[in-house]
Every structure is written in C-alpha cells, then in structure tokens.
Amino acid sequence: MKRRTWLAGGLALGGAGLLEYLSLRGDFDNRSAVGTTNGDRYRQSIRRLDAGEVKNGLLHLAHSTHLIVLDGKRILTDPWFFDPAFGSLDHAVLPPVQAEKVGKLDAILVSHDHPDHADPMALDRLDKSATVFVGLKELETKLRLLGFKTVVRIGEWEQGKLGDLEIAATPALHDSPEVGFVLSGEQTSVYFGGDTTLIDDHHRIGEQFAPIVSILPVDGTRIRWEPLLVMDPTLAVEATRRLKSRQVFPSHHEAGYSDPLAEHLLSTTVRGAGADFSARVEEQLSGVKAEQPQAGELVPLILRG
C-alpha cells in the first residue's frame, strides 16, 4: 500500500510538472474564453463614437488592448481576449466586450508575438477587412493564415499609410522581438509602446514625432534577478519626458499570474502600477495629463495646438 501511495504521488508530481512545462511553453495559451465587465459603459462609449461626438479618443478595453480613434478611424492595439486553459497569465480586469462583438475596425496594430498581445483566438474573431500593421515577418505570416487580406509589415523607422493617417514603426526592447508604433493624424498623434522597457530611442521618437499622446506599459514585468522587461512607473515617467507627450495612458497593468510557478518566475514588481504611474506624472511632469480609464471608458485625446 505504501509503495502504491509513493507511485501515485510520483505520477501526480510528474503530471503536474508536465502541465507546468507545457503551460510555460505556451501550449495552453489563448484557449479559455473570459467573461466581460462594464458592458453598459462600453456600449455608451460606442454610441458616442457612432454619433461622431468623439473623433479622436481612446476606448480602453483591457491590459494592452485599446481602441484608438484618430480622425474617425478605429484602430485596435494588441488584441487579448482569451486566457490560457491552464496556468500562466490571466486577465485581472475583464474586457467589456467579446472579440467577435468589437465590430468594424479600420486597422489592428500588433507589437509582438506574445499571447497577451497577439491572441490568435481573438484575432480570428475580429474584423478581417481591417488592415493589420506588424513589424515581424512571422506575425505577417500568421495573420495572413488567419484570413486577413491586408497585412502591412513595417520595420523600425519605416512608415505605412492608413488613408490619410501615417503609421510608423519604432524600436522597442523586450524579451522577444517587438516594435512600437506612432500614429499621426490631422488633429493629434499617438505613440503605442507595446511591452517595451525604457530605451535611448525614446529620445529620437520624441524628437522625430513628438507624439501628443503616449500609451506606455507600466507594470515592470521582469524575470527574477534580471533587468526589467517592461517599464515600471518610474521608467514610464522618464519615457514621457523623452517623448514630450502632453497626455499619457498607462498600459500593460491589468493581468495576473494564476500559475504559482509562473508567478514565482515572472514577477510584476509594482502593485497598482497604473495608479502609481498616473500619480507620479501629476507630481513630476507639469502640463502633462495622466489618464486612467476603466474598461469600456472612452477618453477624448488632446489635439494639436
């Protein structure tokens, strides 16, 4: 009986270890549908957009997924709507809408190929007539296989067009290849930083584009004992200085690790990073407006002049 107990324990431990390995490898990513929250707020925001009340705004969905509206065009960033079936990174704040109900899109920006930024289950349910902008050949291939007809790959410092909007890819630094994006419209401009940490090129982005609005990752994700993979609030404040932005939004701060092993290996160093960043901006950067929208909330963007 004792031998059977040991055998059962060994098998259970081995099975758990295999599940952890497969989870960290990504085999269970983007398999589990999540619920929604703040649906009424989201529908009210969409009604305002449909009525033309806001032609330049940001509608926050969750984590790094935002609906940017520039000159009336709707651009979705880094879609993430499905959690893993087992372990790893889950939504701490649920999106206000399911992917298939996001509706008409003019463009989708995908900064890099991580499951919380390039969710294949979500992408397969989004508007396939949208133009997708990426910086990586592998992402271009995956998106074409999902059925997107127009996928535009632009390298660092290169530019593409979406009607009259200009979309530039910018350097970024993460633990996988990545780009950021600058969107320039007639009335305002927006920098989307994806998952980047602070880089010297933020000086050049500020000099070359001076984006009026910046969307910056702030949760300070790192592999323990390693440098930051994602900006924390302190670095994001410095990025705001370098970018010369007048309005900033925290991003990449609404996820958590449900898997104990992943939580041990990957640490979000700042609790309440979005609020922390906004408070630091208000204290340290005169003339910069720090926003902190809830899921489903639409915020008008500051315009030129």
Coordinates of C-alpha atoms in Angstrom, one line a residue:
M1 CA 0.0 0.0 0.0
K2 CA 2.8 2.3 0.9
R3 CA 4.5 1.6 -2.5
R4 CA 1.3 2.4 -4.3
T5 CA 1.0 5.7 -2.4
W6 CA 4.5 6.6 -3.4
L7 CA 3.8 5.6 -7.0
A8 CA 0.6 7.6 -7.1
G9 CA 2.4 10.6 -5.7
G10 CA 5.2 10.3 -8.2
L11 CA 2.8 10.1 -11.1
A12 CA 0.9 13.1 -9.8
L13 CA 4.1 15.1 -9.4
G14 CA 5.2 14.1 -12.8
G15 CA 1.9 15.0 -14.3
A16 CA 1.9 18.4 -12.6
G17 CA 5.4 19.0 -13.8
L18 CA 4.4 18.2 -17.4
L19 CA 1.5 20.6 -17.1
E20 CA 3.7 23.3 -15.8
Y21 CA 6.2 22.8 -18.6
L22 CA 3.5 22.8 -21.3
S23 CA 2.0 25.9 -19.7
L24 CA 5.2 27.8 -19.7
R25 CA 5.9 26.7 -23.2
G26 CA 2.6 28.2 -24.3
D27 CA 0.7 25.1 -25.2
F28 CA -2.4 26.3 -23.3
D29 CA -2.3 29.9 -24.3
N30 CA -5.5 31.7 -25.5
R31 CA -7.8 28.7 -25.1
S32 CA -10.3 29.8 -22.5
A33 CA -13.0 32.4 -23.1
V34 CA -13.3 35.1 -20.4
G35 CA -16.4 37.0 -19.3
T36 CA -16.9 40.7 -19.7
T37 CA -17.4 43.6 -17.4
N38 CA -18.6 47.2 -17.7
G39 CA -20.6 46.3 -20.8
D40 CA -23.0 49.2 -20.4
R41 CA -20.1 51.7 -20.2
Y42 CA -18.6 50.2 -23.4
R43 CA -21.9 50.4 -25.3
Q44 CA -22.3 54.0 -24.2
S45 CA -18.8 54.8 -25.5
I46 CA -19.5 53.1 -28.8
R47 CA -22.8 55.1 -29.2
R48 CA -20.7 58.3 -28.7
L49 CA -18.3 57.2 -31.4
D50 CA -21.1 56.2 -33.8
A51 CA -22.7 59.6 -33.3
G52 CA -19.5 61.4 -34.1
E53 CA -19.3 63.0 -30.7
V54 CA -15.6 61.9 -30.4
K55 CA -13.4 61.7 -33.5
N56 CA -10.1 61.4 -31.6
G57 CA -10.2 59.3 -28.5
L58 CA -9.1 56.2 -26.7
L59 CA -11.5 53.5 -25.6
H60 CA -9.8 51.2 -23.1
L61 CA -10.7 47.5 -23.3
A62 CA -8.2 45.7 -21.1
H63 CA -4.4 45.3 -20.4
S64 CA -2.7 46.5 -23.6
T65 CA -5.9 46.3 -25.8
H66 CA -7.1 49.8 -26.6
L67 CA -9.4 51.1 -29.4
I68 CA -7.7 54.3 -30.6
V69 CA -9.9 56.6 -32.7
L70 CA -8.0 59.0 -34.9
D71 CA -9.8 61.3 -37.4
G72 CA -12.7 58.9 -37.1
K73 CA -10.7 55.8 -38.0
R74 CA -10.8 52.9 -35.4
I75 CA -7.5 51.2 -34.6
L76 CA -7.2 48.3 -32.2
T77 CA -3.9 47.6 -30.4
D78 CA -2.5 44.2 -29.3
P79 CA -5.7 42.1 -29.0
W80 CA -6.1 39.9 -26.0
F81 CA -9.4 38.4 -25.1
F82 CA -8.8 34.7 -24.3
D83 CA -7.0 33.3 -21.2
P84 CA -4.9 30.1 -21.1
A85 CA -6.7 26.9 -20.4
F86 CA -4.2 26.2 -17.6
G87 CA -1.9 28.4 -15.6
S88 CA 0.3 31.4 -16.7
L89 CA -1.1 34.9 -17.4
D90 CA -4.8 35.7 -16.9
H91 CA -6.9 38.8 -17.2
A92 CA -7.1 40.6 -13.8
V93 CA -9.5 43.1 -15.4
L94 CA -12.0 41.6 -17.8
P95 CA -12.6 43.3 -21.2
P96 CA -16.0 45.0 -21.6
V97 CA -16.8 43.1 -24.9
Q98 CA -16.1 39.8 -26.6
A99 CA -13.7 39.8 -29.5
E100 CA -16.4 38.9 -32.1
K101 CA -18.5 41.9 -30.9
V102 CA -15.8 44.6 -31.2
G103 CA -17.3 45.5 -34.6
K104 CA -15.9 47.4 -37.6
L105 CA -12.2 48.2 -37.4
D106 CA -10.0 50.1 -39.8
A107 CA -6.7 48.8 -38.5
I108 CA -5.1 46.5 -35.9
L109 CA -1.6 47.0 -34.5
V110 CA 0.3 44.0 -33.2
S111 CA 3.6 44.9 -31.4
H112 CA 4.9 41.4 -30.9
D113 CA 4.0 37.7 -30.7
H114 CA 3.2 37.1 -27.1
P115 CA -0.2 35.6 -26.1
D116 CA -1.4 38.7 -24.2
H117 CA -0.7 40.9 -27.3
A118 CA -1.3 38.7 -30.4
D119 CA -4.2 36.4 -29.3
P120 CA -4.9 34.1 -32.3
M121 CA -8.4 33.1 -31.0
A122 CA -9.3 36.8 -30.7
L123 CA -7.7 37.8 -34.0
D124 CA -9.7 35.1 -35.8
R125 CA -12.9 36.7 -34.5
L126 CA -12.1 40.3 -35.3
D127 CA -13.0 42.2 -38.5
K128 CA -10.9 40.6 -41.3
S129 CA -11.3 43.7 -43.5
A130 CA -9.1 45.6 -41.1
T131 CA -5.5 46.5 -42.2
V132 CA -3.1 44.9 -39.8
F133 CA 0.3 46.5 -39.1
V134 CA 3.2 44.4 -37.8
G135 CA 6.9 44.6 -37.5
L136 CA 7.7 40.9 -37.7
K137 CA 7.7 38.5 -40.7
E138 CA 6.4 35.6 -38.5
L139 CA 3.4 37.7 -37.4
E140 CA 2.7 38.7 -41.0
T141 CA 2.5 35.0 -42.0
K142 CA 0.3 34.0 -39.1
L143 CA -2.1 36.8 -39.7
R144 CA -2.4 36.0 -43.4
L145 CA -3.2 32.4 -42.4
L146 CA -6.0 33.7 -40.2
G147 CA -7.6 35.3 -43.2
F148 CA -6.5 38.9 -43.0
K149 CA -6.1 40.1 -46.6
T150 CA -4.1 43.3 -45.9
V151 CA -1.1 42.8 -43.6
V152 CA 1.5 45.5 -43.7
R153 CA 4.9 44.8 -42.3
I154 CA 7.0 47.9 -41.5
G155 CA 10.5 47.9 -40.0
E156 CA 11.9 50.3 -37.4
W157 CA 11.6 53.9 -38.5
E158 CA 9.6 52.9 -41.6
Q159 CA 6.1 54.2 -42.3
G160 CA 2.9 53.0 -43.7
K161 CA -0.4 54.6 -44.6
L162 CA -4.0 54.2 -43.5
G163 CA -5.9 56.6 -45.6
D164 CA -4.5 60.0 -44.6
L165 CA -3.1 58.6 -41.3
E166 CA 0.7 57.8 -41.1
I167 CA 1.7 54.8 -39.1
A168 CA 5.4 54.5 -38.2
A169 CA 7.1 51.5 -36.5
T170 CA 9.6 52.4 -33.8
P171 CA 12.3 50.5 -31.9
A172 CA 11.4 48.6 -28.8
L173 CA 13.2 46.4 -26.2
H174 CA 11.5 43.4 -24.7
D175 CA 12.4 39.7 -24.2
S176 CA 11.2 39.0 -27.7
P177 CA 11.4 40.9 -31.0
E178 CA 9.0 43.8 -30.9
V179 CA 8.2 47.3 -32.3
G180 CA 6.2 50.2 -31.1
F181 CA 4.0 52.4 -33.3
V182 CA 3.4 56.2 -33.8
L183 CA 0.1 57.2 -35.4
S184 CA 0.0 60.6 -36.9
G185 CA -3.4 62.2 -37.9
E186 CA -4.6 65.6 -38.9
Q187 CA -5.5 66.6 -35.3
T188 CA -3.3 64.6 -33.0
S189 CA -0.6 61.9 -32.8
V190 CA -0.3 58.8 -30.6
Y191 CA 2.7 56.6 -29.5
F192 CA 1.9 53.0 -28.5
G193 CA 4.7 51.3 -26.7
G194 CA 3.6 47.7 -26.7
D195 CA 5.7 46.0 -24.0
T196 CA 8.9 47.9 -24.2
T197 CA 11.2 49.0 -21.5
L198 CA 12.9 52.4 -21.5
I199 CA 15.3 52.8 -24.4
D200 CA 17.6 55.6 -25.7
D201 CA 15.5 55.7 -28.9
H202 CA 12.7 57.3 -26.9
H203 CA 14.7 60.4 -27.3
R204 CA 14.7 60.1 -31.0
I205 CA 11.0 59.2 -31.1
G206 CA 10.3 62.4 -29.2
E207 CA 12.5 64.5 -31.5
Q208 CA 11.2 63.0 -34.7
F209 CA 7.5 62.6 -33.9
A210 CA 6.8 64.4 -30.6
P211 CA 3.6 62.3 -30.1
I212 CA 1.0 64.4 -28.3
V213 CA -0.4 61.2 -26.7
S214 CA 1.5 58.2 -25.4
I215 CA 0.3 54.8 -24.3
L216 CA 3.0 53.3 -22.1
P217 CA 3.4 49.9 -20.4
V218 CA 4.0 50.3 -16.7
D219 CA 3.8 47.1 -14.7
G220 CA 7.5 46.4 -14.5
T221 CA 7.4 42.8 -15.5
R222 CA 10.8 41.0 -15.1
I223 CA 12.2 37.6 -14.8
R224 CA 13.5 37.5 -11.3
W225 CA 17.1 38.7 -10.9
E226 CA 17.0 40.0 -14.5
P227 CA 16.6 43.6 -15.8
L228 CA 13.2 44.9 -16.4
L229 CA 11.4 43.5 -19.5
V230 CA 8.7 46.2 -19.3
M231 CA 8.8 49.7 -17.9
D232 CA 7.8 50.3 -14.4
P233 CA 6.1 53.6 -13.4
T234 CA 9.4 55.4 -12.7
L235 CA 10.8 54.5 -16.2
A236 CA 7.5 55.3 -17.8
V237 CA 7.6 58.8 -16.4
E238 CA 11.1 59.2 -17.9
A239 CA 9.8 57.9 -21.2
T240 CA 7.1 60.5 -21.1
R241 CA 9.7 63.2 -20.7
R242 CA 11.7 61.9 -23.6
L243 CA 8.7 61.6 -25.8
K244 CA 7.5 65.1 -25.0
S245 CA 3.9 63.9 -24.7
R246 CA 1.1 66.0 -23.2
Q247 CA -1.3 63.2 -22.4
V248 CA -0.4 59.7 -21.2
F249 CA -2.3 56.4 -20.6
P250 CA -0.9 53.5 -18.6
S251 CA -1.0 50.1 -20.3
H252 CA 0.0 46.5 -19.6
H253 CA -1.0 46.6 -15.9
E254 CA -4.2 44.5 -15.8
A255 CA -3.0 40.9 -15.8
G256 CA -2.0 38.4 -13.1
Y257 CA -0.4 35.0 -12.7
S258 CA -2.8 32.3 -11.7
D259 CA 0.0 29.7 -12.0
P260 CA 2.2 29.7 -8.9
L261 CA 5.3 28.6 -10.8
A262 CA 4.9 31.4 -13.4
E263 CA 4.2 33.9 -10.6
H264 CA 7.5 32.8 -9.0
L265 CA 9.5 33.1 -12.2
L266 CA 7.8 36.2 -13.6
S267 CA 7.2 39.0 -11.2
T268 CA 5.1 42.1 -11.6
T269 CA 7.1 44.4 -9.5
V270 CA 4.6 47.1 -8.9
R271 CA 1.1 46.6 -7.5
G272 CA -1.4 49.2 -8.6
A273 CA 1.1 50.3 -11.3
G274 CA -1.5 52.3 -13.3
A275 CA -2.4 54.5 -10.4
D276 CA 1.2 54.7 -9.3
F277 CA 2.3 56.0 -12.8
S278 CA -0.6 58.5 -13.0
A279 CA 0.3 59.9 -9.6
R280 CA 4.0 60.2 -10.5
V281 CA 3.1 62.0 -13.7
E282 CA 0.9 64.5 -11.9
E283 CA 3.6 65.1 -9.3
Q284 CA 6.7 65.3 -11.6
L285 CA 5.5 66.5 -15.0
S286 CA 3.8 69.9 -15.2
G287 CA 1.4 70.2 -18.1
V288 CA 1.1 66.5 -18.7
K289 CA -2.4 65.0 -18.3
A290 CA -2.4 61.5 -16.9
E291 CA -5.4 59.4 -17.7
Q292 CA -6.5 56.2 -16.1
P293 CA -9.6 54.9 -17.9
Q294 CA -11.6 52.0 -16.7
A295 CA -12.5 49.1 -19.0
G296 CA -15.1 50.4 -21.5
E297 CA -14.4 54.1 -20.8
L298 CA -13.8 56.5 -23.7
V299 CA -11.4 59.4 -23.2
P300 CA -11.0 62.2 -25.7
L301 CA -7.5 62.8 -26.9
I302 CA -5.7 66.2 -26.7
L303 CA -5.4 67.8 -30.1
R304 CA -2.7 69.8 -31.7
G305 CA -2.3 73.5 -30.8

